[in-house]
Amino acid sequence: MVKKNVVLFVVLFFVLPTIGFAQAGGPPSIGPPSPPGLPIDGITGVLFLIGLIYGSVKIFKDSSS
């Protein structure tokens, strides 16, 4: 009989309030929208510049010969 009382005590005083508080919160707010355009980080910018320089040097060498 004591074990049933302990289980009932745990359910009534710990589990039920936790479930109630979890449901009272509501969904989190939506974050701000992302800025327009593609996100370009540092590595992408560096690779783009390397490709641009390589391509322009190659075109310049081919046109001068």
Coordinates of C-alpha atoms in Angstrom, one line a residue:
M1 CA 0.0 0.0 0.0
V2 CA 2.9 2.3 0.7
K3 CA 4.3 1.9 -2.8
K4 CA 1.0 2.9 -4.3
N5 CA 0.9 6.0 -2.2
V6 CA 4.5 6.9 -3.2
V7 CA 3.7 6.5 -6.9
L8 CA 0.5 8.6 -6.5
F9 CA 2.5 11.2 -4.7
V10 CA 5.2 11.4 -7.4
V11 CA 2.6 11.6 -10.2
L12 CA 0.5 14.2 -8.5
F13 CA 3.2 16.5 -7.3
F14 CA 5.9 16.2 -10.0
V15 CA 4.6 14.8 -13.2
L16 CA 1.3 16.6 -13.6
P17 CA 2.7 20.1 -12.9
T18 CA 5.5 19.5 -15.3
I19 CA 3.1 18.5 -18.1
G20 CA 1.0 21.5 -17.3
F21 CA 3.9 24.0 -17.5
A22 CA 5.1 22.5 -20.7
Q23 CA 1.7 23.0 -22.4
A24 CA 1.3 26.6 -21.1
G25 CA 4.4 28.0 -22.9
G26 CA 3.2 28.1 -26.5
P27 CA 5.3 27.9 -29.7
P28 CA 8.5 30.0 -30.0
S29 CA 8.4 33.2 -32.0
I30 CA 9.5 33.2 -35.6
G31 CA 13.0 34.6 -36.4
P32 CA 13.6 37.5 -38.8
P33 CA 13.6 36.7 -42.5
S34 CA 16.9 36.2 -44.2
P35 CA 18.3 39.0 -46.3
P36 CA 17.7 38.9 -50.1
G37 CA 20.3 37.4 -52.3
L38 CA 22.7 34.5 -51.9
P39 CA 24.7 34.3 -48.7
I40 CA 28.4 34.7 -49.6
D41 CA 30.9 34.0 -46.9
G42 CA 34.6 34.6 -47.0
I43 CA 35.7 31.4 -48.6
T44 CA 33.2 31.7 -51.4
G45 CA 34.3 35.2 -52.1
V46 CA 38.0 34.2 -52.2
L47 CA 37.3 31.3 -54.5
F48 CA 35.3 33.6 -56.8
L49 CA 38.1 36.1 -56.9
I50 CA 40.7 33.4 -57.7
G51 CA 38.5 32.1 -60.5
L52 CA 38.0 35.6 -61.9
I53 CA 41.7 36.4 -61.8
Y54 CA 42.6 33.0 -63.3
G55 CA 40.0 33.4 -66.1
S56 CA 41.0 36.9 -67.0
V57 CA 44.7 36.1 -67.1
K58 CA 44.0 33.1 -69.3
I59 CA 41.8 35.2 -71.7
F60 CA 44.5 37.9 -71.8
K61 CA 47.2 35.3 -72.6
D62 CA 45.1 33.7 -75.3
S63 CA 44.2 37.0 -77.0
S64 CA 47.8 38.3 -77.0
S65 CA 49.3 35.3 -78.8

